[in-house]
Amino acid sequence: MTLDVPGVRRVTLVVDVEAYTVRDNRAQVELQQTLLWTLERACTRAGVGVGRCLRQDRGDGQLLILPAGIDESRQLPLLLRGARAALHRANQAPGIAGRMRLRAALSQGIVHRAATGFVGRSVVLACRLLDSAVLHEALDDHEDTDLAVIVSDDLYSDVFAHGYGDTTADDFRRVDVTMPAKRFAAPAWVHVPGPASGVVLREAERLPPPGRGPRSGPVLAAFGGAVAGAGLVEAAITALNWPADEADEPPAPHHHHDDPFDDVFPDYSDWDDPAY
C-alpha cells in the first residue's frame, strides 16, 4: 500500500504537566495557559521558528513537531535550557494551580499528518517515553527541580552524547523503558536538570507572561488550533504583547472571549514542502 500523505523527518517534542488531574478546573485553566507560555519562551530561547512548529493538544500536555532545518546540535540543548528557565520564572510566583513541573520527551523520525493528528514511529516513541515509569520516577526523585527529560537513543547518540551546548554526556543516564501491556521496549536517556536559579534569559528572550498588557495578536499562533475545552480555557489563553519592564513577572490569568488560535492552524497543503 502506498500512502498518499507525505512523510517528513522531524524532531518531536512532547510534554505533560505533573499532577494535572488532581487539580480543579480553575487550576487546570491556569496550567494550560502557563504551559503554552513556557513552550513559547523555550522555543524563542532556542531560536526555533515557532511559526513553523506544529502542535497537537494532549489535554494535560502538548505535542510539538519542530520545523525542518534547525541546527539540532545548538537548538535542542537551548530548548531544554529555555524550558528550565521559563519554569523557574513561572514558579517564582505561582497562581492558584501552584508549582508547575513538567516531563518532556524528545525523538526524531518520519512523521505523517493524519486525520486527527500526527503518525509515525517517532511520535509513538516520544509518547511512550513520556509515559514511562522511569521518567515519572526521575521527576519524583528530584523535588528540587521542575523538569525531567527523556531522549530517544538515536537522538541522544546524534546530539546529546557529543556535549553540545551546556549539556554533557554525563548529564544523561541510560535507561531501558519497558511497557509489556503496550508491547513496547526501547533504550533511552534521562536528564534531570538541576534547579534553574542560575539560569538567566537575555533581555530579548524575556517574553511576556500571559495575562498582561495590550492585545497585539497571537504570540502563540505557531502552536495553532483551538485549545481543547472552550469557554474558560480558550478565554485564559491570551495573545498579548507586554512592556519590557513586566517581562519578569510570573504568569497571571487573563479572561476574554477571543480565541487567539482561530484561523492560525498551519495549512497542511504544504506539509510536503521541505520549508515546513
Short mmCIF file of C-alpha atoms in Angstrom, two decimals:
data_model
loop_
_atom_site.label_atom_id
_atom_site.label_comp_id
_atom_site.label_asym_id
_atom_site.label_seq_id
_atom_site.Cartn_x
_atom_site.Cartn_y
_atom_site.Cartn_z
CA MET A 1 0.00 0.00 0.00
CA THR A 2 1.29 3.47 -0.91
CA LEU A 3 0.47 6.28 1.49
CA ASP A 4 -0.97 9.39 -0.12
CA VAL A 5 0.23 11.62 2.73
CA PRO A 6 3.85 12.80 2.78
CA GLY A 7 6.29 11.61 5.42
CA VAL A 8 8.81 14.15 6.61
CA ARG A 9 11.68 13.80 9.07
CA ARG A 10 11.20 15.94 12.16
CA VAL A 11 12.09 16.20 15.83
CA THR A 12 9.11 15.53 18.09
CA LEU A 13 8.80 17.18 21.50
CA VAL A 14 6.04 16.04 23.82
CA VAL A 15 5.44 17.36 27.33
CA ASP A 16 2.96 16.89 30.12
CA VAL A 17 2.24 18.52 33.46
CA GLU A 18 2.84 16.62 36.68
CA ALA A 19 -0.27 16.04 38.82
CA TYR A 20 -2.57 17.79 36.35
CA THR A 21 -5.65 15.66 37.01
CA VAL A 22 -5.67 16.25 40.75
CA ARG A 23 -6.14 19.99 40.22
CA ASP A 24 -9.58 21.56 39.95
CA ASN A 25 -10.92 23.20 36.79
CA ARG A 26 -9.65 26.69 37.61
CA ALA A 27 -6.17 25.37 38.27
CA GLN A 28 -6.18 23.37 35.02
CA VAL A 29 -7.12 26.51 33.08
CA GLU A 30 -4.14 28.28 34.61
CA LEU A 31 -1.82 25.33 33.98
CA GLN A 32 -2.72 25.20 30.28
CA GLN A 33 -2.06 28.91 29.98
CA THR A 34 1.30 28.66 31.74
CA LEU A 35 2.28 25.58 29.74
CA LEU A 36 1.80 27.33 26.40
CA TRP A 37 3.66 30.36 27.69
CA THR A 38 6.53 28.14 28.84
CA LEU A 39 6.77 26.39 25.48
CA GLU A 40 6.75 29.70 23.61
CA ARG A 41 9.58 31.01 25.75
CA ALA A 42 11.57 27.81 25.34
CA CYS A 43 11.22 27.87 21.55
CA THR A 44 12.25 31.50 21.41
CA ARG A 45 15.25 30.81 23.64
CA ALA A 46 16.30 28.11 21.17
CA GLY A 47 15.74 30.26 18.10
CA VAL A 48 13.22 27.75 16.79
CA GLY A 49 10.74 29.30 14.39
CA VAL A 50 7.56 28.90 16.40
CA GLY A 51 5.59 29.98 13.35
CA ARG A 52 6.68 26.72 11.73
CA CYS A 53 6.11 24.41 14.71
CA LEU A 54 3.05 22.16 14.50
CA ARG A 55 1.01 21.32 17.58
CA GLN A 56 -1.27 18.54 18.78
CA ASP A 57 -3.15 19.03 22.03
CA ARG A 58 -2.88 16.32 24.69
CA GLY A 59 -5.06 17.86 27.41
CA ASP A 60 -2.51 17.93 30.20
CA GLY A 61 0.31 18.35 27.71
CA GLN A 62 1.35 19.28 24.21
CA LEU A 63 2.99 17.53 21.26
CA LEU A 64 5.13 19.74 19.03
CA ILE A 65 6.63 18.86 15.67
CA LEU A 66 9.68 21.09 15.29
CA PRO A 67 10.39 22.67 11.89
CA ALA A 68 12.80 21.33 9.32
CA GLY A 69 16.31 22.66 9.01
CA ILE A 70 17.00 23.54 12.63
CA ASP A 71 20.54 23.23 13.99
CA GLU A 72 19.83 20.36 16.38
CA SER A 73 23.30 20.47 17.93
CA ARG A 74 22.72 24.03 19.08
CA GLN A 75 18.97 24.47 19.33
CA LEU A 76 17.90 21.31 21.14
CA PRO A 77 20.14 21.99 24.18
CA LEU A 78 18.88 25.59 24.13
CA LEU A 79 15.29 24.37 24.01
CA LEU A 80 15.79 22.43 27.23
CA ARG A 81 17.60 25.35 28.82
CA GLY A 82 14.78 27.70 27.84
CA ALA A 83 12.11 25.41 29.27
CA ARG A 84 14.01 25.12 32.52
CA ALA A 85 14.39 28.90 32.80
CA ALA A 86 10.75 29.58 31.93
CA LEU A 87 9.53 27.09 34.53
CA HIS A 88 11.75 28.71 37.13
CA ARG A 89 10.31 32.13 36.29
CA ALA A 90 6.70 30.94 36.34
CA ASN A 91 7.15 29.12 39.63
CA GLN A 92 8.60 32.10 41.44
CA ALA A 93 5.05 33.35 41.94
CA PRO A 94 2.64 30.51 41.09
CA GLY A 95 -1.09 31.16 40.95
CA ILE A 96 -3.94 29.01 42.20
CA ALA A 97 -2.53 25.95 40.43
CA GLY A 98 0.66 26.06 42.47
CA ARG A 99 4.04 24.98 41.18
CA MET A 100 4.11 23.56 37.65
CA ARG A 101 6.53 20.73 36.91
CA LEU A 102 6.99 19.11 33.51
CA ARG A 103 8.03 15.82 31.99
CA ALA A 104 9.37 16.04 28.43
CA ALA A 105 10.39 13.57 25.74
CA LEU A 106 12.34 14.10 22.51
CA SER A 107 12.60 11.81 19.50
CA GLN A 108 13.27 12.03 15.78
CA GLY A 109 11.97 10.31 12.66
CA ILE A 110 9.45 10.30 9.84
CA VAL A 111 6.12 11.95 10.68
CA HIS A 112 2.87 11.82 8.70
CA ARG A 113 -0.11 14.09 9.16
CA ALA A 114 -3.26 12.01 9.65
CA ALA A 115 -6.95 12.66 10.24
CA THR A 116 -6.67 13.50 13.94
CA GLY A 117 -3.01 14.36 14.43
CA PHE A 118 0.43 13.02 13.64
CA VAL A 119 1.55 9.48 12.85
CA GLY A 120 4.97 7.87 12.93
CA ARG A 121 7.26 5.66 14.96
CA SER A 122 8.97 8.71 16.44
CA VAL A 123 5.65 10.15 17.61
CA VAL A 124 4.68 6.88 19.30
CA LEU A 125 8.18 6.58 20.74
CA ALA A 126 8.11 10.06 22.27
CA CYS A 127 4.68 9.46 23.81
CA ARG A 128 5.67 6.07 25.24
CA LEU A 129 8.87 7.51 26.71
CA LEU A 130 6.91 10.40 28.22
CA ASP A 131 4.51 8.00 29.93
CA SER A 132 7.25 5.69 31.19
CA ALA A 133 7.66 4.84 34.84
CA VAL A 134 11.36 5.75 34.71
CA LEU A 135 10.59 9.34 33.71
CA HIS A 136 7.88 9.69 36.36
CA GLU A 137 10.31 8.36 38.95
CA ALA A 138 13.05 10.71 37.77
CA LEU A 139 10.88 13.75 38.42
CA ASP A 140 9.52 12.32 41.67
CA ASP A 141 13.05 11.69 42.93
CA HIS A 142 14.22 15.27 42.30
CA GLU A 143 11.82 17.51 44.18
CA ASP A 144 14.17 20.48 43.79
CA THR A 145 13.78 20.67 40.01
CA ASP A 146 10.84 21.45 37.73
CA LEU A 147 11.82 19.41 34.66
CA ALA A 148 12.74 15.85 33.76
CA VAL A 149 13.63 14.93 30.17
CA ILE A 150 13.89 11.64 28.33
CA VAL A 151 15.54 11.37 24.90
CA SER A 152 15.34 8.55 22.38
CA ASP A 153 18.52 6.53 21.96
CA ASP A 154 19.22 7.64 18.40
CA LEU A 155 18.68 11.34 19.14
CA TYR A 156 20.92 11.08 22.18
CA SER A 157 23.65 9.47 20.04
CA ASP A 158 23.32 12.13 17.34
CA VAL A 159 23.16 15.19 19.58
CA PHE A 160 23.46 14.98 23.34
CA ALA A 161 26.25 12.42 23.54
CA HIS A 162 28.60 14.95 21.95
CA GLY A 163 28.24 17.59 24.64
CA TYR A 164 26.73 20.32 22.51
CA GLY A 165 25.58 23.43 24.35
CA ASP A 166 25.74 23.39 28.12
CA THR A 167 24.87 19.69 28.46
CA THR A 168 27.37 16.85 28.58
CA ALA A 169 27.03 13.13 28.01
CA ASP A 170 27.43 12.64 31.76
CA ASP A 171 24.24 14.65 32.34
CA PHE A 172 22.24 11.75 30.89
CA ARG A 173 21.54 8.32 32.35
CA ARG A 174 20.78 5.34 30.13
CA VAL A 175 17.54 3.53 30.93
CA ASP A 176 15.53 0.68 29.47
CA VAL A 177 11.87 1.53 29.05
CA THR A 178 9.51 -1.44 29.00
CA MET A 179 5.73 -1.49 28.78
CA PRO A 180 4.60 -5.11 28.38
CA ALA A 181 0.94 -4.15 28.08
CA LYS A 182 1.84 -1.95 25.09
CA ARG A 183 4.35 -4.46 23.71
CA PHE A 184 6.89 -1.69 23.88
CA ALA A 185 10.56 -1.73 24.83
CA ALA A 186 13.29 0.77 23.97
CA PRO A 187 16.52 2.17 25.36
CA ALA A 188 16.52 5.87 26.20
CA TRP A 189 18.40 8.53 28.12
CA VAL A 190 17.11 10.53 31.09
CA HIS A 191 18.28 14.00 32.03
CA VAL A 192 17.14 15.88 35.13
CA PRO A 193 18.49 19.45 35.10
CA GLY A 194 19.30 20.95 38.46
CA PRO A 195 17.41 23.90 39.94
CA ALA A 196 17.41 26.82 37.50
CA SER A 197 18.15 29.66 39.90
CA GLY A 198 21.32 30.48 37.99
CA VAL A 199 19.70 30.41 34.55
CA VAL A 200 19.07 33.91 33.23
CA LEU A 201 17.36 34.73 29.94
CA ARG A 202 18.83 37.50 27.85
CA GLU A 203 16.60 40.58 27.63
CA ALA A 204 15.47 39.74 24.10
CA GLU A 205 14.38 36.31 25.29
CA ARG A 206 12.32 37.53 28.25
CA LEU A 207 8.97 37.02 26.63
CA PRO A 208 5.87 38.48 28.24
CA PRO A 209 3.94 36.37 30.73
CA PRO A 210 0.32 35.66 29.81
CA GLY A 211 -2.37 37.97 31.11
CA ARG A 212 -0.74 41.42 30.99
CA GLY A 213 -0.60 44.38 28.65
CA PRO A 214 -2.42 45.46 25.49
CA ARG A 215 -3.55 42.97 22.91
CA SER A 216 -1.31 42.77 19.83
CA GLY A 217 -2.05 39.49 18.06
CA PRO A 218 -1.27 35.82 18.61
CA VAL A 219 2.02 35.28 20.38
CA LEU A 220 1.36 31.55 20.38
CA ALA A 221 -0.27 31.35 16.97
CA ALA A 222 2.51 28.98 15.95
CA PHE A 223 1.00 26.23 18.04
CA GLY A 224 -2.22 26.51 16.02
CA GLY A 225 -5.69 25.08 16.51
CA ALA A 226 -8.18 25.68 19.27
CA VAL A 227 -7.11 24.53 22.70
CA ALA A 228 -9.28 21.69 23.98
CA GLY A 229 -12.11 22.89 26.16
CA ALA A 230 -13.91 26.04 25.08
CA GLY A 231 -15.03 28.75 27.46
CA LEU A 232 -12.64 29.16 30.36
CA VAL A 233 -9.69 27.52 28.64
CA GLU A 234 -9.90 29.48 25.41
CA ALA A 235 -10.51 32.67 27.37
CA ALA A 236 -7.50 32.08 29.58
CA ILE A 237 -5.03 31.71 26.71
CA THR A 238 -4.07 35.16 25.51
CA ALA A 239 -2.26 36.67 22.58
CA LEU A 240 -0.63 39.73 24.01
CA ASN A 241 2.48 41.88 23.92
CA TRP A 242 3.88 43.20 27.20
CA PRO A 243 6.23 46.05 28.09
CA ALA A 244 9.82 45.02 28.81
CA ASP A 245 9.59 46.11 32.44
CA GLU A 246 6.90 43.49 33.06
CA ALA A 247 8.79 40.66 31.39
CA ASP A 248 9.92 39.06 34.62
CA GLU A 249 6.50 38.91 36.26
CA PRO A 250 5.05 35.41 36.63
CA PRO A 251 2.03 34.36 34.53
CA ALA A 252 -1.30 35.78 35.64
CA PRO A 253 -4.73 34.63 34.43
CA HIS A 254 -6.48 36.85 31.91
CA HIS A 255 -10.04 36.28 30.75
CA HIS A 256 -11.54 37.48 27.49
CA HIS A 257 -13.61 35.75 24.84
CA ASP A 258 -11.46 35.99 21.74
CA ASP A 259 -9.77 32.75 20.76
CA PRO A 260 -6.25 33.66 19.62
CA PHE A 261 -5.92 30.28 17.92
CA ASP A 262 -8.75 30.89 15.45
CA ASP A 263 -7.65 30.65 11.82
CA VAL A 264 -3.98 30.19 12.62
CA PHE A 265 -3.51 26.43 12.34
CA PRO A 266 -0.88 25.79 9.65
CA ASP A 267 -2.04 24.98 6.13
CA TYR A 268 -1.10 21.33 5.74
CA SER A 269 -1.39 21.51 1.97
CA ASP A 270 2.30 22.46 2.15
CA TRP A 271 3.19 19.62 4.52
CA ASP A 272 5.45 18.07 1.89
CA ASP A 273 7.29 21.35 1.33
CA PRO A 274 10.82 20.99 2.82
CA ALA A 275 10.48 24.54 4.17
CA TYR A 276 7.79 23.40 6.59
#
